[in-house]
Coordinates of N, CA and C in Angstrom, one line a residue:
X1220 N 124.0 96.6 152.3 CA 122.4 96.5 152.0 C 122.1 95.6 150.8
X1221 N 121.4 95.2 150.7 CA 121.1 94.8 149.4 C 119.9 94.9 148.5
X1222 N 120.4 94.6 147.2 CA 120.0 95.6 146.1 C 118.2 95.3 146.2
X1223 N 118.1 94.3 146.5 CA 116.4 94.0 146.7 C 115.1 95.0 147.7
X1224 N 116.1 95.9 148.7 CA 115.6 96.5 149.4 C 115.9 97.7 149.3
X1225 N 116.3 98.3 148.1 CA 116.7 99.6 148.0 C 115.6 99.9 147.1
X1226 N 114.8 101.1 147.7 CA 114.2 101.8 146.7 C 114.5 102.4 145.3
X1227 N 113.9 102.0 144.1 CA 113.9 102.6 143.3 C 113.7 104.2 143.1
X1228 N 114.3 105.1 142.3 CA 113.7 106.6 141.8 C 113.0 106.4 140.9
X1229 N 111.2 107.1 140.5 CA 111.0 107.2 139.8 C 111.7 107.7 138.8
X1230 N 112.6 108.5 138.4 CA 113.7 108.7 137.1 C 114.3 107.1 136.7
X1231 N 114.4 106.1 137.2 CA 115.0 105.3 136.7 C 114.1 104.5 135.9
X1232 N 113.0 104.7 135.5 CA 111.7 104.4 134.7 C 111.5 105.0 133.9
X1233 N 112.1 106.1 133.6 CA 111.4 107.5 132.5 C 112.6 106.7 131.6
X1234 N 112.1 107.1 130.1 CA 112.9 107.3 128.9 C 113.4 108.5 129.0
X1235 N 114.8 108.0 128.5 CA 115.8 109.0 128.5 C 115.1 110.2 127.3
X1236 N 115.7 111.1 127.9 CA 116.0 112.6 126.9 C 116.6 112.6 126.0
X1237 N 116.6 112.4 124.7 CA 117.6 113.0 123.6 C 117.3 114.0 123.4
X1238 N 118.0 114.4 122.3 CA 118.2 116.0 121.8 C 117.9 115.9 120.2
X1239 N 117.3 116.4 119.5 CA 116.3 116.3 118.4 C 117.2 115.8 117.7
X1240 N 117.4 115.0 116.4 CA 118.1 114.9 115.5 C 117.7 116.1 114.6
X1241 N 119.7 116.3 113.7 CA 119.6 117.3 113.3 C 120.2 116.9 111.7
X1242 N 119.2 116.9 110.7 CA 119.5 116.0 109.8 C 121.1 116.3 109.4
X1243 N 122.1 115.4 109.0 CA 123.7 115.4 108.0 C 123.5 116.3 106.9
X1244 N 124.6 116.9 107.1 CA 124.7 117.6 105.7 C 125.1 119.0 106.0
X1245 N 124.7 120.1 105.3 CA 124.8 121.4 105.2 C 123.2 121.9 105.4
X1246 N 123.3 123.4 105.9 CA 121.9 123.3 106.8 C 121.6 124.9 105.5
X1247 N 121.7 123.9 104.0 CA 120.8 125.0 103.5 C 119.4 125.5 103.1
X1248 N 119.0 127.1 103.4 CA 118.1 127.1 103.7 C 117.8 128.5 102.7
X1249 N 116.6 128.9 102.4 CA 116.2 130.0 101.5 C 116.5 130.8 102.3
X1250 N 115.9 132.6 101.9 CA 116.0 133.5 102.8 C 114.6 133.5 104.0
X1251 N 113.4 132.7 103.0 CA 112.5 132.9 103.9 C 112.6 131.8 104.8
X1252 N 113.2 130.6 104.5 CA 113.5 129.6 105.4 C 114.4 130.2 106.8
X1253 N 115.4 131.0 106.8 CA 116.3 131.5 107.6 C 114.9 132.3 108.4
X1254 N 113.9 133.1 107.7 CA 113.2 134.0 109.0 C 112.7 133.2 109.8
X1255 N 112.3 131.7 109.0 CA 111.7 130.9 109.4 C 112.1 130.3 110.8
X1256 N 113.0 130.2 111.0 CA 113.7 129.6 111.8 C 114.1 130.6 113.1
X1257 N 114.4 132.2 112.8 CA 114.2 133.2 113.6 C 113.1 132.8 114.5
X1258 N 112.0 132.4 113.6 CA 110.4 133.1 114.2 C 110.2 131.9 115.3
X1259 N 111.0 131.0 115.0 CA 110.5 129.0 115.5 C 111.2 129.7 116.8
X1260 N 113.0 129.6 117.3 CA 113.6 130.2 117.9 C 112.9 131.2 119.0
X1261 N 112.3 132.4 118.0 CA 111.6 133.2 119.0 C 110.5 132.6 119.5
X1262 N 109.5 132.0 119.2 CA 108.7 131.5 119.8 C 108.6 130.3 121.1
X1263 N 110.0 129.7 120.8 CA 110.0 128.7 122.0 C 110.5 129.4 123.5
X1264 N 111.7 130.7 122.8 CA 112.0 131.5 124.2 C 110.1 131.9 124.8
X1265 N 109.6 132.5 123.6 CA 108.5 132.8 124.7 C 107.8 131.7 125.6
X1266 N 107.7 130.8 124.7 CA 107.1 130.0 125.4 C 108.0 129.5 127.0
X1267 N 109.2 129.5 126.9 CA 109.5 128.5 128.2 C 109.4 129.6 129.2
X1268 N 109.4 131.1 129.0 CA 109.0 132.0 130.1 C 107.5 132.2 130.2
X1269 N 106.8 131.5 129.8 CA 105.1 131.1 130.1 C 105.0 129.4 130.6
X1270 N 106.0 128.8 130.6 CA 106.2 127.8 131.0 C 105.6 127.1 132.1
X1271 N 104.7 126.4 132.6 CA 104.6 126.0 134.0 C 105.1 125.1 135.1
X1272 N 105.3 123.9 134.0 CA 106.4 123.2 135.2 C 107.7 122.9 135.0
X1273 N 108.6 122.1 135.4 CA 110.1 122.1 134.9 C 109.9 121.4 133.7
X1274 N 109.0 120.1 133.6 CA 109.4 119.4 132.7 C 109.0 119.9 131.2
X1275 N 107.9 120.8 130.9 CA 107.6 121.5 130.0 C 108.7 122.5 130.5
X1276 N 109.5 123.0 130.9 CA 110.7 123.9 130.5 C 111.8 123.1 130.1
X1277 N 111.6 122.1 130.6 CA 113.4 121.4 130.3 C 112.7 120.8 128.6
X1278 N 111.8 120.3 128.2 CA 111.8 119.9 126.9 C 111.6 121.0 126.2
X1279 N 110.8 122.0 126.6 CA 111.4 123.6 125.6 C 112.6 124.2 125.0
X1280 N 113.4 124.0 126.5 CA 115.2 124.0 126.3 C 115.5 123.2 124.8
X1281 N 115.4 122.1 125.0 CA 115.7 121.1 124.1 C 115.3 121.4 123.0
X1282 N 114.2 121.9 122.8 CA 113.6 122.3 121.1 C 114.1 123.6 120.7
X1283 N 114.7 124.0 122.0 CA 115.5 125.8 121.5 C 116.6 125.7 121.4
X1284 N 117.0 124.3 121.8 CA 118.6 124.2 121.1 C 119.2 123.7 120.1
X1285 N 117.6 122.7 119.2 CA 117.5 122.4 118.5 C 117.5 123.6 117.1
X1286 N 116.4 124.5 117.4 CA 116.4 125.7 116.8 C 117.6 126.5 116.3
X1287 N 118.3 127.2 117.7 CA 119.3 127.9 117.9 C 120.1 127.5 117.1
X1288 N 120.4 126.1 116.9 CA 121.7 125.3 116.4 C 121.3 125.7 115.0
X1289 N 120.1 125.6 114.6 CA 119.5 125.7 113.1 C 120.0 127.1 112.3
X1290 N 119.4 127.6 113.0 CA 119.8 129.1 112.5 C 121.1 129.4 112.8
X1291 N 121.4 129.4 113.8 CA 123.2 129.3 113.7 C 123.7 128.7 112.6
X1292 N 123.6 127.4 112.1 CA 124.0 127.2 111.1 C 124.2 127.0 110.1
X1293 N 122.4 127.8 109.6 CA 121.6 128.1 108.7 C 122.8 128.7 107.8
X1294 N 122.7 128.5 106.5 CA 123.2 129.1 105.1 C 122.6 129.1 104.1
X1295 N 122.2 130.5 103.7 CA 121.3 130.8 102.5 C 121.8 130.6 101.3
X1296 N 121.3 129.2 100.4 CA 121.4 128.5 99.5 C 121.3 129.5 98.2
X1297 N 122.9 129.3 97.7 CA 122.9 130.8 96.1 C 121.4 130.0 95.2
X1298 N 121.3 131.1 94.8 CA 120.2 131.1 93.5 C 120.7 130.2 92.7
X1299 N 119.7 129.2 92.3 CA 120.3 128.7 90.9 C 120.5 129.3 89.8
X1300 N 120.9 129.1 88.8 CA 120.6 129.8 87.2 C 119.8 129.6 87.1
X1301 N 119.5 131.1 86.2 CA 118.2 131.3 85.2 C 118.0 130.0 84.5
X1302 N 116.8 129.7 84.8 CA 116.1 128.3 84.1 C 116.4 127.0 84.7
X1303 N 117.1 127.2 85.6 CA 117.7 126.0 86.2 C 117.0 125.4 87.5
X1304 N 116.6 124.1 88.0 CA 115.9 123.7 88.9 C 117.0 124.0 90.3
X1305 N 116.7 124.5 91.6 CA 117.5 124.3 92.5 C 116.6 124.7 93.7
X1306 N 117.8 125.0 95.0 CA 116.8 125.4 95.8 C 116.4 126.7 95.8
X1307 N 115.4 127.1 96.2 CA 114.2 127.6 95.8 C 113.6 128.4 94.9
X1308 N 113.2 127.0 94.1 CA 113.1 127.1 92.7 C 111.6 126.1 92.8
X1309 N 110.2 126.7 92.0 CA 109.1 126.1 91.7 C 109.3 125.2 90.9
X1310 N 109.1 124.0 90.6 CA 109.4 122.9 89.7 C 108.1 122.5 89.1
X1311 N 107.4 122.8 87.9 CA 105.8 121.8 87.2 C 106.6 120.7 86.4
X1312 N 106.8 119.7 86.6 CA 107.4 118.6 85.8 C 105.9 117.7 85.3
X1313 N 105.6 116.6 84.8 CA 105.0 115.6 84.6 C 105.8 114.5 85.2
X1314 N 104.8 113.6 85.8 CA 105.1 112.1 86.3 C 104.0 111.2 86.6
X1315 N 104.9 110.1 85.6 CA 103.6 109.2 85.3 C 102.2 109.5 84.6
X1316 N 102.5 110.6 84.1 CA 101.1 111.1 83.2 C 100.6 112.4 84.3
X1317 N 100.6 112.6 85.4 CA 100.4 113.9 85.8 C 101.2 115.0 86.1
X1318 N 100.3 116.2 86.0 CA 101.4 117.2 86.2 C 101.3 117.9 87.6
X1319 N 102.4 117.6 87.9 CA 103.1 118.2 89.4 C 103.8 119.5 89.5
X1320 N 103.9 120.0 91.0 CA 104.4 121.6 91.1 C 105.0 121.4 92.2
X1321 N 105.9 121.9 92.3 CA 107.1 121.4 93.6 C 108.0 122.7 94.0
X1322 N 108.3 123.0 95.6 CA 109.2 124.0 95.9 C 110.2 123.4 96.2
X1323 N 111.4 123.5 95.9 CA 112.5 122.9 96.6 C 113.1 123.7 97.8
X1324 N 113.3 123.7 98.6 CA 113.4 123.9 99.9 C 114.6 123.8 100.9
X1325 N 115.2 124.2 101.9 CA 115.7 123.7 103.3 C 114.9 122.8 104.2
X1326 N 115.7 121.9 105.0 CA 115.2 120.7 105.5 C 114.0 121.5 106.4
X1327 N 114.0 122.0 107.2 CA 113.3 123.3 108.2 C 111.9 123.9 108.0
X1328 N 112.1 124.0 106.5 CA 110.8 125.1 106.0 C 109.8 123.7 105.1
X1329 N 110.5 122.6 104.6 CA 110.0 121.6 104.2 C 108.4 121.2 105.0
X1330 N 107.5 121.0 103.8 CA 106.2 120.6 104.2 C 105.7 120.2 102.9
X1331 N 105.7 118.9 102.8 CA 105.9 118.1 101.3 C 103.6 118.2 101.6
X1332 N 103.3 118.1 102.0 CA 101.8 118.2 102.0 C 101.3 119.9 101.5
X1333 N 102.0 120.8 101.8 CA 101.8 121.8 100.5 C 102.8 121.9 99.6
X1334 N 103.2 121.4 98.7 CA 104.3 121.0 97.9 C 105.8 121.5 98.2
X1335 N 106.4 121.9 99.3 CA 107.6 122.0 99.5 C 108.1 120.9 100.3
X1336 N 109.3 120.6 99.3 CA 110.2 119.8 99.9 C 111.9 120.1 100.1
X1337 N 112.1 119.2 100.9 CA 113.3 119.3 101.2 C 114.6 119.4 99.9
X1338 N 115.5 119.8 100.0 CA 116.6 119.9 98.7 C 117.1 118.0 99.2
X1339 N 117.6 117.3 99.9 CA 117.6 116.1 100.1 C 116.6 114.9 100.2
X1340 N 115.6 115.4 99.9 CA 114.5 114.9 99.4 C 115.0 114.0 98.1
X1341 N 115.0 112.8 97.8 CA 114.9 111.6 96.3 C 114.4 112.6 95.1
X1342 N 113.4 112.8 95.5 CA 112.2 113.8 94.1 C 113.2 115.2 93.7
X1343 N 113.5 116.0 94.9 CA 114.6 117.3 95.0 C 115.6 116.4 94.0
X1344 N 115.9 115.7 94.5 CA 117.4 115.4 94.1 C 117.4 115.2 92.5
X1345 N 116.5 114.3 91.9 CA 116.5 114.0 91.1 C 116.1 115.2 89.9
X1346 N 115.5 116.3 90.5 CA 115.0 117.8 89.9 C 116.2 118.7 89.8
X1347 N 116.9 118.6 90.8 CA 118.1 119.9 90.7 C 119.0 119.8 89.6
X1348 N 119.2 121.0 89.2 CA 119.9 121.1 88.3 C 119.5 120.7 86.8
X1349 N 118.0 120.2 86.7 CA 117.4 120.7 85.1 C 117.1 121.1 85.0
X1350 N 116.6 121.5 83.8 CA 116.2 122.6 82.8 C 114.5 122.5 82.0
X1351 N 114.4 123.4 81.6 CA 112.8 123.0 81.5 C 113.2 122.1 79.8
X1352 N 112.4 121.2 79.9 CA 112.1 120.8 78.1 C 113.3 118.6 78.8
X1353 N 113.8 118.9 79.7 CA 114.5 117.8 80.3 C 113.9 116.7 81.0
X1354 N 114.3 115.9 81.1 CA 113.7 114.7 81.9 C 114.9 114.2 82.7
X1355 N 114.3 113.7 84.0 CA 115.5 113.0 84.8 C 114.5 111.3 85.4
X1356 N 115.5 111.0 85.5 CA 115.5 109.7 86.2 C 114.7 109.9 87.7
X1357 N 113.9 109.2 88.0 CA 113.3 108.9 89.6 C 113.3 107.4 89.4
X1358 N 113.2 106.8 90.6 CA 112.8 105.7 91.1 C 112.9 104.3 90.3
X1359 N 114.0 104.6 89.9 CA 114.5 103.5 89.1 C 113.8 103.5 87.6
X1360 N 113.4 104.6 87.3 CA 112.7 104.8 85.8 C 113.5 105.8 84.6
X1361 N 114.1 105.7 83.6 CA 115.2 106.4 83.3 C 114.5 107.8 83.0
X1362 N 113.4 108.1 82.6 CA 112.4 109.2 82.0 C 111.3 109.4 82.8
X1363 N 111.5 109.3 84.0 CA 110.0 109.1 84.3 C 109.8 110.8 85.3
X1364 N 111.0 112.1 84.9 CA 110.4 113.0 85.3 C 110.7 114.0 83.9
X1365 N 109.8 115.0 83.5 CA 109.9 115.8 82.2 C 109.7 117.3 82.7
X1366 N 110.6 118.0 83.0 CA 110.4 119.6 83.6 C 109.6 120.4 82.2
X1367 N 108.6 121.2 83.2 CA 107.7 121.6 81.9 C 107.5 122.8 82.1
X1368 N 107.9 123.5 83.5 CA 108.4 124.9 83.7 C 109.5 125.2 85.2
X1369 N 110.1 126.2 85.1 CA 111.0 126.4 86.7 C 110.5 127.7 87.0
X1370 N 110.7 128.2 88.0 CA 110.2 129.5 88.6 C 110.9 129.8 89.6
X1371 N 111.0 131.1 90.5 CA 111.5 131.1 91.7 C 110.3 131.0 92.7
X1372 N 110.5 129.9 93.7 CA 109.5 129.7 94.4 C 108.8 131.0 94.8
X1373 N 107.5 131.1 95.2 CA 106.9 132.1 96.1 C 107.3 132.4 97.4
X1374 N 107.8 133.6 97.6 CA 108.9 134.2 98.9 C 109.8 133.5 99.7
X1375 N 110.6 132.8 98.2 CA 112.0 132.3 98.6 C 113.2 133.2 98.6
X1376 N 113.3 134.3 97.9 CA 114.3 135.3 97.4 C 114.0 136.3 98.9
X1377 N 112.9 136.7 99.8 CA 112.8 137.7 100.5 C 111.9 136.9 101.7
X1378 N 112.2 137.6 102.9 CA 111.8 136.5 104.0 C 110.4 137.1 104.2

């Protein structure tokens, strides 16, 4: 039979379903971040139970594979040395004449709008290892960042 006469299934025209990409490198988290991963996985498990359609259930199962993988591979980052910026630190710094504050966290707990940035973000990488009074290069400028204060980020040491 000619290909022209066969009926194509609706499945042939759907976009392929890919797994959610996992960021490369270690899955370093704060204790709060590990608790968030567990909560998200549990929430998706509950949503799977209540899913109305197979399509929705399949999407949620894909999400669950992501959250379970992230939870399984999560490593609580060691606390930075006293007075040193690292994962779990809130860093107050000057950049471009403005005082700013960010907390350095794991990928899945990052929320830049709330001042939580992933340790792999360029700004976090520029600050990690720095101490109060030091300057750091950023965005091609030698002394773009001046660290004013470093403290333990709220909630980073306990879930």
